[in-house]
Short mmCIF file of C-alpha atoms in Angstrom, two decimals:
data_model
loop_
_atom_site.label_atom_id
_atom_site.label_comp_id
_atom_site.label_asym_id
_atom_site.label_seq_id
_atom_site.Cartn_x
_atom_site.Cartn_y
_atom_site.Cartn_z
CA MET V 1 143.20 195.85 143.81
CA ASP V 2 142.28 193.19 146.37
CA TYR V 3 139.33 191.05 145.33
CA SER V 4 137.36 188.97 147.74
CA ARG V 5 136.50 185.43 146.73
CA THR V 6 132.89 184.51 147.47
CA HIS V 7 132.30 180.96 148.61
CA ILE V 8 129.45 179.41 146.63
CA LYS V 9 126.87 177.93 148.95
CA GLU V 10 125.60 174.57 147.74
CA ASP V 11 122.19 173.96 149.29
CA LEU V 12 121.79 170.65 147.50
CA LYS V 13 124.75 168.66 146.24
CA ILE V 14 124.77 165.31 144.45
CA THR V 15 128.04 163.55 145.28
CA LYS V 16 127.67 160.19 143.51
CA LEU V 17 125.48 158.76 140.76
CA ILE V 18 124.53 155.11 141.20
CA THR V 19 122.07 154.26 138.42
CA VAL V 20 120.16 155.87 135.59
CA HIS V 21 117.36 153.80 134.04
CA TYR V 22 114.71 154.25 131.40
CA PHE V 23 112.40 151.23 131.38
CA GLU V 24 109.66 150.22 128.98
CA TYR V 25 107.92 147.45 130.88
CA ALA V 26 105.18 145.01 129.94
CA SER V 27 101.75 145.44 131.54
CA ASP V 28 102.38 142.45 133.86
CA TYR V 29 105.82 143.54 135.10
CA VAL V 30 106.65 142.97 138.79
CA PHE V 31 109.81 144.09 140.62
CA GLU V 32 110.07 142.15 143.88
CA GLY V 33 111.73 144.97 145.75
CA GLU V 34 114.91 146.06 147.51
CA LYS V 35 116.35 148.60 149.90
CA HIS V 36 119.73 150.37 149.78
CA ASP V 37 121.71 153.13 151.47
CA PHE V 38 121.19 155.82 148.81
CA TRP V 39 118.37 157.95 147.41
CA GLU V 40 116.22 156.88 144.49
CA PHE V 41 113.27 158.31 142.62
CA LEU V 42 110.84 156.70 140.20
CA TYR V 43 109.05 158.80 137.60
CA VAL V 44 106.09 157.47 135.58
CA ASP V 45 106.63 158.66 132.02
CA LYS V 46 103.69 156.67 130.63
CA GLY V 47 100.94 154.52 132.06
CA GLU V 48 100.38 153.63 135.71
CA VAL V 49 102.17 151.57 138.38
CA GLU V 50 101.65 150.52 141.96
CA VAL V 51 104.46 151.06 144.44
CA MET V 52 105.23 149.94 147.97
CA ALA V 53 107.35 152.23 150.17
CA ASP V 54 108.07 150.35 153.40
CA THR V 55 104.55 149.30 154.45
CA SER V 56 102.56 151.90 152.46
CA GLY V 57 101.12 151.27 149.01
CA TYR V 58 100.56 153.93 146.34
CA LYS V 59 99.17 154.17 142.82
CA LEU V 60 101.19 156.44 140.54
CA LYS V 61 99.98 157.72 137.21
CA GLN V 62 101.73 159.46 134.33
CA GLY V 63 103.53 162.64 135.42
CA GLU V 64 104.02 161.58 139.06
CA ILE V 65 107.29 160.95 140.84
CA ILE V 66 108.00 159.14 144.12
CA PHE V 67 111.17 159.43 146.20
CA HIS V 68 112.63 156.59 148.26
CA LYS V 69 114.92 157.62 151.11
CA PRO V 70 117.95 155.50 152.07
CA ASP V 71 117.12 152.13 153.66
CA GLU V 72 113.47 152.33 152.63
CA PHE V 73 112.19 149.07 151.19
CA HIS V 74 110.38 149.60 147.89
CA ASN V 75 108.98 147.63 145.01
CA VAL V 76 106.90 148.32 141.92
CA TRP V 77 104.51 146.47 139.65
CA ALA V 78 102.41 147.25 136.61
CA ASN V 79 98.61 147.13 136.96
CA GLY V 80 98.12 144.35 134.38
CA ARG V 81 96.34 146.66 131.95
CA VAL V 82 98.77 149.40 130.87
CA ALA V 83 102.42 148.90 129.91
CA PRO V 84 104.36 151.59 131.82
CA ASN V 85 107.47 153.59 130.93
CA LEU V 86 109.54 154.52 133.98
CA ILE V 87 112.60 156.60 134.76
CA VAL V 88 114.53 155.46 137.84
CA ILE V 89 117.57 157.39 139.06
CA SER V 90 119.54 156.72 142.23
CA PHE V 91 122.23 158.88 143.79
CA ASP V 92 124.09 159.90 146.93
CA CYS V 93 123.25 163.20 148.59
CA SER V 94 124.06 164.16 152.18
CA SER V 95 122.71 167.74 152.01
CA ALA V 96 120.17 168.54 154.72
CA SER V 97 117.74 169.88 152.12
CA ILE V 98 117.34 166.45 150.49
CA LYS V 99 115.17 165.47 153.46
CA TYR V 100 112.46 167.57 151.85
CA PHE V 101 111.82 164.63 149.51
CA GLU V 102 111.25 162.06 152.26
CA ASN V 103 107.88 160.34 151.82
CA LYS V 104 107.07 162.60 148.86
CA ILE V 105 104.93 161.89 145.81
CA LEU V 106 104.82 164.90 143.49
CA SER V 107 103.49 165.84 140.07
CA ILE V 108 106.03 167.43 137.77
CA GLY V 109 105.68 169.87 134.89
CA ASP V 110 107.37 170.51 131.56
CA TYR V 111 110.42 172.16 133.14
CA GLU V 112 111.30 169.06 135.19
CA LYS V 113 110.41 166.75 132.30
CA ASN V 114 112.85 168.59 130.04
CA LEU V 115 115.59 168.20 132.65
CA LEU V 116 114.85 164.47 132.94
CA ALA V 117 115.12 164.18 129.17
CA GLN V 118 118.49 165.95 129.30
CA ILE V 119 119.68 163.57 132.02
CA ILE V 120 118.70 160.50 129.97
CA ARG V 121 120.32 161.98 126.86
CA GLU V 122 123.60 162.70 128.67
CA ALA V 123 123.55 159.28 130.39
CA LYS V 124 123.38 157.57 127.00
CA GLU V 125 126.36 159.67 125.93
CA ALA V 126 128.40 159.15 129.12
CA TYR V 127 127.82 155.44 129.80
CA ALA V 128 128.07 152.29 127.71
CA SER V 129 125.72 150.42 130.09
CA PRO V 130 122.19 149.92 128.73
CA LEU V 131 119.65 151.97 130.65
CA ASP V 132 116.90 149.31 130.52
CA ILE V 133 118.47 146.53 132.60
CA PRO V 134 116.92 146.39 136.12
CA SER V 135 119.78 144.28 137.53
CA LEU V 136 122.47 146.82 136.53
CA LYS V 137 124.70 147.56 139.55
CA LYS V 138 127.41 149.68 137.95
CA LEU V 139 127.49 152.31 135.23
CA GLU V 140 130.26 151.53 132.75
CA LYS V 141 131.77 154.70 131.32
CA ARG V 142 131.82 155.07 127.58
CA SER V 143 135.24 155.72 126.06
CA GLY V 144 135.37 158.89 124.02
CA SER V 145 132.16 160.28 125.51
CA GLN V 146 131.31 163.89 124.82
CA PHE V 147 133.04 166.48 126.96
CA GLY V 148 131.25 167.24 130.26
CA SER V 149 128.46 164.68 129.84
CA GLU V 150 128.76 163.24 133.38
CA GLN V 151 128.99 166.67 134.93
CA LEU V 152 125.90 167.78 133.07
CA ILE V 153 123.96 164.83 134.54
CA LYS V 154 124.89 166.06 138.02
CA ILE V 155 124.02 169.68 137.13
CA TYR V 156 120.67 168.79 135.56
CA LEU V 157 119.76 166.51 138.47
CA GLU V 158 120.64 169.17 141.07
CA GLN V 159 118.79 171.77 139.02
CA MET V 160 115.67 169.63 138.88
CA LEU V 161 115.64 168.90 142.62
CA ILE V 162 116.33 172.53 143.53
CA TYR V 163 113.54 173.69 141.23
CA MET V 164 111.09 171.21 142.75
CA ILE V 165 111.83 172.47 146.27
CA ARG V 166 111.55 176.09 145.11
CA LYS V 167 108.27 175.41 143.33
CA GLU V 168 106.71 173.74 146.34
CA ASN V 169 107.87 176.55 148.66
CA SER V 170 106.48 179.11 146.22
CA LEU V 171 103.12 177.31 146.11
CA ASN V 172 103.01 177.25 149.92
CA ILE V 173 103.73 181.00 150.08
CA GLU V 174 101.12 181.75 147.42
CA SER V 175 98.62 179.57 149.26
CA LYS V 176 99.27 181.41 152.52
CA LEU V 177 99.01 184.79 150.79
CA SER V 178 95.80 183.89 148.98
CA SER V 179 94.42 182.51 152.23
CA SER V 180 95.27 185.75 154.02
CA VAL V 181 93.70 187.85 151.26
CA LYS V 182 90.56 185.69 151.33
CA GLU V 183 90.34 186.02 155.10
CA ARG V 184 90.47 189.81 154.90
CA SER V 185 87.95 189.81 152.07
CA ASP V 186 85.59 187.57 154.05
CA GLU V 187 85.90 189.77 157.14
CA ASP V 188 85.10 192.89 155.10
CA MET V 189 82.10 191.17 153.51
CA MET V 190 80.79 190.04 156.90
CA LYS V 191 81.04 193.59 158.25
CA ARG V 192 79.10 194.90 155.26
CA LEU V 193 76.46 192.18 155.59
CA ALA V 194 76.08 192.69 159.35
CA CYS V 195 75.54 196.42 158.79
CA TYR V 196 73.08 195.76 155.97
CA LEU V 197 71.03 193.32 158.04
CA LEU V 198 70.99 195.63 161.05
CA GLU V 199 69.89 198.58 158.91
CA HIS V 200 66.98 196.48 157.60
CA VAL V 201 66.07 194.81 160.88
CA CYS V 202 62.58 196.36 160.68
CA ASN V 203 62.02 195.02 157.16
CA ASN V 204 61.08 191.57 155.89
CA LEU V 205 64.30 190.68 154.03
CA THR V 206 64.56 187.44 152.08
CA PHE V 207 67.63 185.33 151.43
CA GLU V 208 67.52 186.52 147.80
CA ASN V 209 67.66 190.16 148.98
CA VAL V 210 70.85 189.42 150.88
CA CYS V 211 72.31 187.52 147.90
CA ARG V 212 71.71 190.46 145.60
CA PHE V 213 73.29 192.88 148.06
CA SER V 214 76.38 190.72 148.64
CA LYS V 215 76.77 189.73 144.95
CA LEU V 216 77.71 186.26 146.22
CA SER V 217 76.23 183.01 145.01
CA ARG V 218 73.72 181.30 147.28
CA THR V 219 76.26 178.60 148.16
CA ASN V 220 79.12 181.02 148.91
CA LEU V 221 76.84 183.19 151.04
CA LYS V 222 75.71 180.18 153.06
CA VAL V 223 79.29 178.95 153.54
CA LEU V 224 80.53 182.41 154.60
CA PHE V 225 77.81 182.84 157.23
CA LYS V 226 78.26 179.32 158.55
CA GLU V 227 82.02 179.84 158.92
CA LYS V 228 81.76 183.27 160.54
CA THR V 229 78.63 182.97 162.70
CA GLY V 230 77.89 179.27 163.01
CA MET V 231 74.36 179.81 161.65
CA GLY V 232 72.46 180.53 158.46
CA VAL V 233 71.78 184.01 157.04
CA MET V 234 68.09 184.15 157.91
CA GLU V 235 68.63 182.62 161.33
CA TYR V 236 71.17 185.38 162.02
CA PHE V 237 68.72 188.03 160.73
CA LYS V 238 65.89 186.70 162.94
CA LYS V 239 68.18 186.82 165.97
CA LEU V 240 68.95 190.45 165.15
CA LYS V 241 65.21 191.13 165.22
CA ILE V 242 64.92 189.52 168.65
CA GLU V 243 67.88 191.50 169.98
CA GLU V 244 66.23 194.67 168.69
CA SER V 245 62.91 193.68 170.27
CA LYS V 246 64.63 193.07 173.64
CA LYS V 247 66.11 196.55 173.43
CA MET V 248 62.67 198.02 172.64
CA ILE V 249 61.12 196.14 175.57
CA ARG V 250 63.76 197.55 177.91
CA GLU V 251 63.19 201.08 176.61
CA GLY V 252 59.42 200.76 177.16
CA GLN V 253 58.44 202.99 174.20
CA TYR V 254 56.18 200.38 172.56
CA ASN V 255 53.89 197.65 173.79
CA PHE V 256 54.34 194.14 172.39
CA THR V 257 51.93 194.71 169.51
CA GLY V 258 53.76 197.89 168.57
CA ILE V 259 57.14 196.11 168.66
CA ALA V 260 55.77 193.34 166.46
CA ASN V 261 54.52 195.92 163.94
CA VAL V 262 57.75 197.95 163.92
CA LEU V 263 59.89 194.84 163.36
CA GLY V 264 57.68 193.59 160.54
CA TYR V 265 56.10 190.57 162.21
CA ALA V 266 52.78 189.45 160.75
CA SER V 267 51.13 189.34 164.18
CA ILE V 268 51.78 189.64 167.89
CA HIS V 269 51.29 185.88 168.18
CA TYR V 270 54.00 185.14 165.59
CA PHE V 271 56.33 187.59 167.33
CA SER V 272 55.69 185.97 170.74
CA ARG V 273 56.32 182.45 169.43
CA HIS V 274 59.55 183.49 167.74
CA PHE V 275 60.71 185.43 170.81
CA LYS V 276 60.20 182.42 173.06
CA LYS V 277 61.91 180.09 170.59
CA VAL V 278 65.05 182.25 170.60
CA THR V 279 65.17 183.39 174.24
CA GLY V 280 63.29 180.64 176.10
CA MET V 281 60.91 183.27 177.52
CA THR V 282 57.79 185.02 176.34
CA PRO V 283 58.06 188.80 175.81
CA SER V 284 56.07 189.27 179.07
CA GLN V 285 58.44 187.04 181.03
CA TYR V 286 61.41 188.90 179.58
CA ALA V 287 59.88 192.27 180.49
CA LEU V 288 59.34 191.09 184.06
CA SER V 289 62.90 189.78 184.32
CA VAL V 290 64.22 193.17 183.19
CA LYS V 291 62.07 194.99 185.73
CA VAL V 292 63.37 192.70 188.47
CA LYS V 293 66.98 193.45 187.42
CA ILE V 294 66.25 197.19 187.37
#
């Protein structure tokens, strides 16, 4: 039988390892800074540090990781209070996907932490060079190191970076999906509320009545109405009353006192004041303007 060989696509490939460090610094440590033509990341395993990346300064706390792209000047210093533990790894990677990490500061979880631990463990096995010397420029290979230790460093490092990109993409998708679901839910709720308010336009609803109907908290109800209508719940309801009164004026079935009674106003005077506030005209002026148009 003829078998077809499938080429394995490598979306992210580490080609060279430059340094692997695990530092336990004093609380007053300062690294003056450097730039180089390869990638580097710094992970805060304990404590806090401050970092410069080109002209931008950042504070990193335990569990955070910053990436420095090639030719980006960077330095780091402890905050004078907490002695930090740091992992610094530098490497060559020309894959297009590595650009994802440009200007990135991320928080990592247990999965990535376990991979970092594996990298440090294999680096101690593969290299005789101490991992806590900042000035180290070359990793000296250990004679008689365990089989596959260098390759495992590459595999673990690629695995960690791939996972981080996947995780971020997944979070973005979930965020978009949850946003879409929320949007549909909000639209449905607004339709229900609009119908409810219109059905009760002749009643004296309170904000609490609307809250109970919607089963939303006061804050969420206010936010929803502000986002969807640009106004508050009761302001929207009062405008519905005015729209209904304008319709009743046009139909001519009731006089102004009758309209005020039907729509639940306390008096004709209160109705007239509210009508003018919303429309800029008194009910009489509106009635005349309609007659003119007719």
